[in-house]
Amino acid sequence: RLVVDIDMPPALGSLGFPPLLLISLVETAVRHGVEPKTGSARIELAARRDERRGVPRLEVSVQDDGVGLAEGLVEGTGLANVSGQLEALYGAAARLSIESRATGGVRAAISIPIGLLAA
């Protein structure tokens, strides 16, 4: 009932992205988006180089087509852990964003300056 798509250019595979951050985002998508949804569901993992703001960044995202964000949702343990790890590893240079998708579900993205990632 779950389809997973991965879109990661091979050139980004050598960057030292902390894998536990990605695992936490996927687990959150499954637990809060996919599990409560009836029928099939999709999770999309993507990585891209983002140079829109002048500093090259790696953006890694996890999006699902699950039930979406609940009203009044407070950041849970998984997302709080991701935020804390980003702060500890990269300070204010890294970002975590969570947003509802217009087509349903949620998109979570981590953005880190490429210069801070070990190759």
XYZ file of N, CA and C in Angstrom:
357
model
N 0.808 -1.201 0.000
C 0.000 0.000 0.000
C 0.847 1.258 0.000
N 2.164 1.106 0.107
C 3.057 2.262 0.138
C 4.006 2.224 -1.050
N 4.050 3.330 -1.772
C 4.999 3.507 -2.875
C 6.009 4.552 -2.431
N 7.289 4.266 -2.655
C 8.351 5.210 -2.293
C 9.117 5.572 -3.559
N 9.238 6.863 -3.826
C 10.017 7.375 -4.952
C 11.227 8.111 -4.398
N 12.385 7.905 -5.041
C 13.613 8.588 -4.633
C 14.178 9.333 -5.831
N 14.417 10.625 -5.648
C 14.991 11.465 -6.697
C 16.220 12.158 -6.114
N 17.398 11.559 -6.363
C 18.633 12.137 -5.854
C 19.686 12.076 -6.949
N 20.099 13.216 -7.462
C 21.156 13.223 -8.467
C 22.422 12.567 -7.909
N 23.079 11.705 -8.690
C 24.281 11.013 -8.215
C 25.364 11.962 -7.690
N 25.460 13.149 -8.242
C 26.497 14.096 -7.814
C 26.329 14.513 -6.359
N 25.137 14.407 -5.817
C 24.904 14.806 -4.426
C 25.167 13.668 -3.452
N 25.325 12.462 -3.964
C 25.501 11.291 -3.113
C 26.769 11.295 -2.285
N 27.754 12.067 -2.679
C 29.020 12.093 -1.935
C 29.005 13.085 -0.772
N 27.960 13.891 -0.658
C 27.891 14.857 0.443
C 27.567 14.143 1.749
N 28.127 14.615 2.827
C 27.979 13.977 4.133
C 26.717 14.373 4.863
N 25.572 14.040 4.318
C 24.295 14.346 4.973
C 24.047 13.329 6.084
N 23.709 13.776 7.301
C 23.472 12.847 8.413
C 22.233 11.976 8.163
N 22.393 10.664 7.993
C 21.277 9.801 7.614
C 20.158 9.720 8.642
N 20.478 9.886 9.924
C 19.418 9.796 10.930
C 18.394 10.917 10.793
N 18.809 12.046 10.241
C 17.854 13.135 10.012
C 16.804 12.702 8.990
N 17.249 12.053 7.944
C 16.333 11.579 6.905
C 15.413 10.493 7.448
N 15.972 9.572 8.216
C 15.167 8.492 8.793
C 14.051 9.076 9.663
N 14.352 10.084 10.450
C 13.335 10.698 11.311
C 12.214 11.330 10.495
N 12.562 11.981 9.391
C 11.524 12.596 8.553
C 10.647 11.530 7.900
N 11.251 10.441 7.439
C 10.476 9.367 6.820
C 9.564 8.709 7.859
N 10.098 8.453 9.032
C 9.290 7.844 10.095
C 8.094 8.727 10.445
N 8.309 10.018 10.523
C 7.223 10.948 10.821
C 6.174 10.926 9.715
N 6.611 10.882 8.460
C 5.661 10.816 7.334
C 4.824 9.540 7.389
N 5.467 8.429 7.710
C 4.738 7.160 7.786
C 3.756 7.184 8.954
N 4.235 7.576 10.113
C 3.404 7.529 11.323
C 2.213 8.486 11.260
N 2.445 9.718 10.792
C 1.392 10.730 10.873
C 0.663 10.977 9.556
N 1.245 10.549 8.440
C 0.593 10.779 7.155
C 0.051 9.518 6.535
N 0.885 8.484 6.465
C 0.514 7.259 5.763
C -0.359 6.346 6.607
N 0.031 6.073 7.859
C -0.728 5.130 8.685
C -2.203 5.488 8.814
N -2.551 6.748 9.093
C -3.980 7.049 9.251
C -4.758 7.150 7.935
N -4.087 7.108 6.816
C -4.754 7.224 5.524
C -5.275 5.848 5.084
N -6.492 5.813 4.616
C -7.008 4.566 4.060
C -6.552 4.447 2.614
N -6.275 3.243 2.185
C -5.842 3.023 0.806
C -4.352 3.222 0.642
N -3.954 3.355 -0.610
C -2.529 3.459 -0.916
C -1.984 4.849 -0.577
N -0.671 4.903 -0.429
C -0.009 6.171 -0.093
C 1.346 6.215 -0.780
N 1.872 7.417 -0.904
C 3.158 7.629 -1.568
C 4.018 8.539 -0.708
N 5.302 8.179 -0.625
C 6.305 9.038 -0.001
C 7.367 9.313 -1.051
N 7.728 10.573 -1.193
C 8.743 10.976 -2.161
C 9.929 11.575 -1.410
N 11.116 11.021 -1.665
C 12.358 11.531 -1.097
C 13.106 12.232 -2.222
N 13.587 13.413 -1.965
C 14.292 14.154 -3.011
C 15.457 14.932 -2.406
N 16.494 15.069 -3.203
C 17.637 15.906 -2.830
C 17.949 16.791 -4.022
N 18.310 18.027 -3.738
C 18.671 18.932 -4.824
C 19.636 19.984 -4.308
N 20.378 20.526 -5.235
C 21.272 21.643 -4.946
C 20.471 22.918 -5.178
N 20.461 23.782 -4.190
C 19.695 25.024 -4.262
C 20.662 26.196 -4.184
N 20.679 27.014 -5.232
C 21.570 28.180 -5.260
C 20.796 29.482 -5.378
N 19.532 29.456 -5.045
C 18.687 30.641 -5.194
C 19.059 31.780 -4.261
N 19.645 31.495 -3.113
C 19.934 32.551 -2.138
C 21.412 32.903 -2.071
N 22.169 32.544 -3.095
C 23.574 32.927 -3.156
C 24.537 31.920 -2.555
N 24.160 31.237 -1.506
C 25.009 30.227 -0.871
C 24.494 28.858 -1.315
N 25.336 28.050 -1.944
C 24.866 26.716 -2.368
C 24.428 25.884 -1.162
N 23.244 25.315 -1.256
C 22.680 24.531 -0.159
C 22.236 23.169 -0.688
N 22.270 22.191 0.184
C 21.655 20.905 -0.102
C 20.288 20.928 0.544
N 19.273 20.636 -0.251
C 17.923 20.525 0.295
C 17.473 19.088 0.134
N 17.130 18.470 1.233
C 16.617 17.101 1.245
C 15.185 17.176 1.742
N 14.259 16.600 0.971
C 12.851 16.688 1.357
C 12.189 15.316 1.373
N 11.179 15.223 2.222
C 10.326 14.048 2.318
C 8.904 14.567 2.227
N 8.169 14.078 1.244
C 6.773 14.490 1.149
C 5.891 13.275 1.002
N 4.692 13.401 1.556
C 3.737 12.298 1.486
C 2.401 12.821 0.985
N 1.540 11.901 0.609
C 0.189 12.279 0.191
C -0.827 11.777 1.214
N -0.397 11.762 2.469
C -1.234 11.262 3.564
C -2.303 12.244 3.991
N -2.687 12.133 5.254
C -3.828 12.882 5.768
C -3.547 14.365 6.000
N -2.303 14.780 5.957
C -1.973 16.201 6.108
C -1.787 16.596 7.556
N -1.519 17.878 7.751
C -1.281 18.414 9.093
C -2.596 18.562 9.846
N -2.597 18.120 11.081
C -3.775 18.296 11.926
C -3.790 19.718 12.464
N -4.976 20.277 12.623
C -5.082 21.620 13.186
C -4.535 21.626 14.601
N -3.825 22.665 14.943
C -3.274 22.791 16.282
C -2.121 21.839 16.546
N -1.533 21.295 15.497
C -0.432 20.353 15.650
C 0.747 21.026 16.330
N 1.267 20.367 17.342
C 2.461 20.827 18.040
C 3.603 19.930 17.578
N 4.794 20.501 17.435
C 5.950 19.728 16.985
C 6.134 18.519 17.902
N 6.151 17.328 17.295
C 6.316 16.102 18.062
C 7.773 15.798 18.338
N 7.997 14.674 18.966
C 9.340 14.269 19.367
C 10.281 14.125 18.183
N 9.821 13.475 17.093
C 10.686 13.256 15.935
C 11.177 14.556 15.326
N 10.261 15.488 15.089
C 10.648 16.761 14.483
C 11.463 17.616 15.455
N 11.146 17.523 16.742
C 11.938 18.252 17.738
C 13.369 17.721 17.759
N 13.525 16.396 17.629
C 14.868 15.810 17.576
C 15.629 16.270 16.341
N 14.946 16.320 15.197
C 15.591 16.794 13.967
C 16.044 18.237 14.146
N 15.175 19.079 14.670
C 15.539 20.489 14.905
C 16.737 20.597 15.832
N 16.738 19.823 16.898
C 17.837 19.857 17.852
C 19.146 19.394 17.248
N 19.089 18.331 16.438
C 20.302 17.841 15.784
C 20.842 18.852 14.791
N 19.952 19.478 14.028
C 20.396 20.499 13.083
C 21.076 21.653 13.812
N 20.483 22.085 14.915
C 21.054 23.181 15.700
C 22.429 22.790 16.241
N 22.538 21.573 16.760
C 23.812 21.129 17.338
C 24.898 20.980 16.273
N 24.534 20.494 15.101
C 25.521 20.249 14.049
C 25.875 21.494 13.240
N 24.873 22.342 12.953
C 25.079 23.427 11.993
C 24.676 24.810 12.501
N 24.192 24.889 13.720
C 23.762 26.173 14.252
C 22.605 26.752 13.449
N 22.593 28.060 13.333
C 21.499 28.744 12.639
C 21.580 28.607 11.115
N 22.642 27.994 10.598
C 22.813 27.880 9.143
C 21.876 26.863 8.511
N 21.384 25.909 9.288
C 20.496 24.865 8.752
C 19.047 25.220 9.041
N 18.158 24.702 8.182
C 16.733 24.986 8.353
C 15.906 23.712 8.198
N 14.838 23.633 8.963
C 13.823 22.595 8.808
C 12.516 23.300 8.534
N 11.844 22.908 7.459
C 10.535 23.500 7.171
C 9.511 22.383 7.005
N 8.313 22.649 7.481
C 7.197 21.718 7.382
C 6.034 22.502 6.791
N 5.419 21.943 5.741
C 4.307 22.662 5.126
C 3.293 21.680 4.550
N 2.055 22.114 4.528
C 1.003 21.337 3.879
C 1.171 21.428 2.374
N 0.849 20.357 1.691
C 0.893 20.357 0.224
C -0.493 20.670 -0.316
N -0.545 21.423 -1.387
C -1.826 21.788 -1.988
C -2.607 20.554 -2.441
N -1.892 19.494 -2.804
C -2.543 18.276 -3.290
C -2.840 17.286 -2.164
N -2.562 17.671 -0.928
C -2.774 16.808 0.227
C -1.453 16.269 0.737
N -1.395 16.028 2.027
C -0.172 15.530 2.627
C 0.710 16.653 3.126
N 1.956 16.284 3.403
C 2.902 17.200 4.034
C 4.250 17.095 3.337
N 4.972 18.213 3.304
C 6.347 18.243 2.808
C 7.238 18.754 3.928
N 8.253 17.970 4.277
C 9.258 18.381 5.255
C 10.578 18.493 4.516
N 11.322 19.566 4.752
C 12.585 19.770 4.048
C 13.656 20.266 5.005
N 14.855 19.744 4.799
C 16.037 20.190 5.535
C 16.951 20.868 4.520
N 17.447 22.039 4.874
C 18.346 22.795 4.003
C 19.621 23.124 4.783
N 20.770 22.719 4.218
C 22.065 22.919 4.870
C 23.049 23.483 3.853
N 23.830 24.502 4.206
C 24.860 24.983 3.268
C 25.812 23.836 2.902
N 26.061 23.672 1.620
C 26.901 22.572 1.148
C 28.304 22.665 1.747
N 28.807 23.856 1.963
C 30.131 24.020 2.536
C 30.278 23.438 3.939
N 29.161 23.198 4.632
C 29.216 22.629 5.980
C 29.144 21.097 5.974
N 28.884 20.516 4.819
C 28.757 19.065 4.721
C 30.078 18.447 4.315
N 30.540 17.495 5.072
C 31.777 16.794 4.729
C 31.525 15.884 3.549
N 32.461 15.868 2.618
C 32.319 14.996 1.446
C 32.824 13.610 1.753
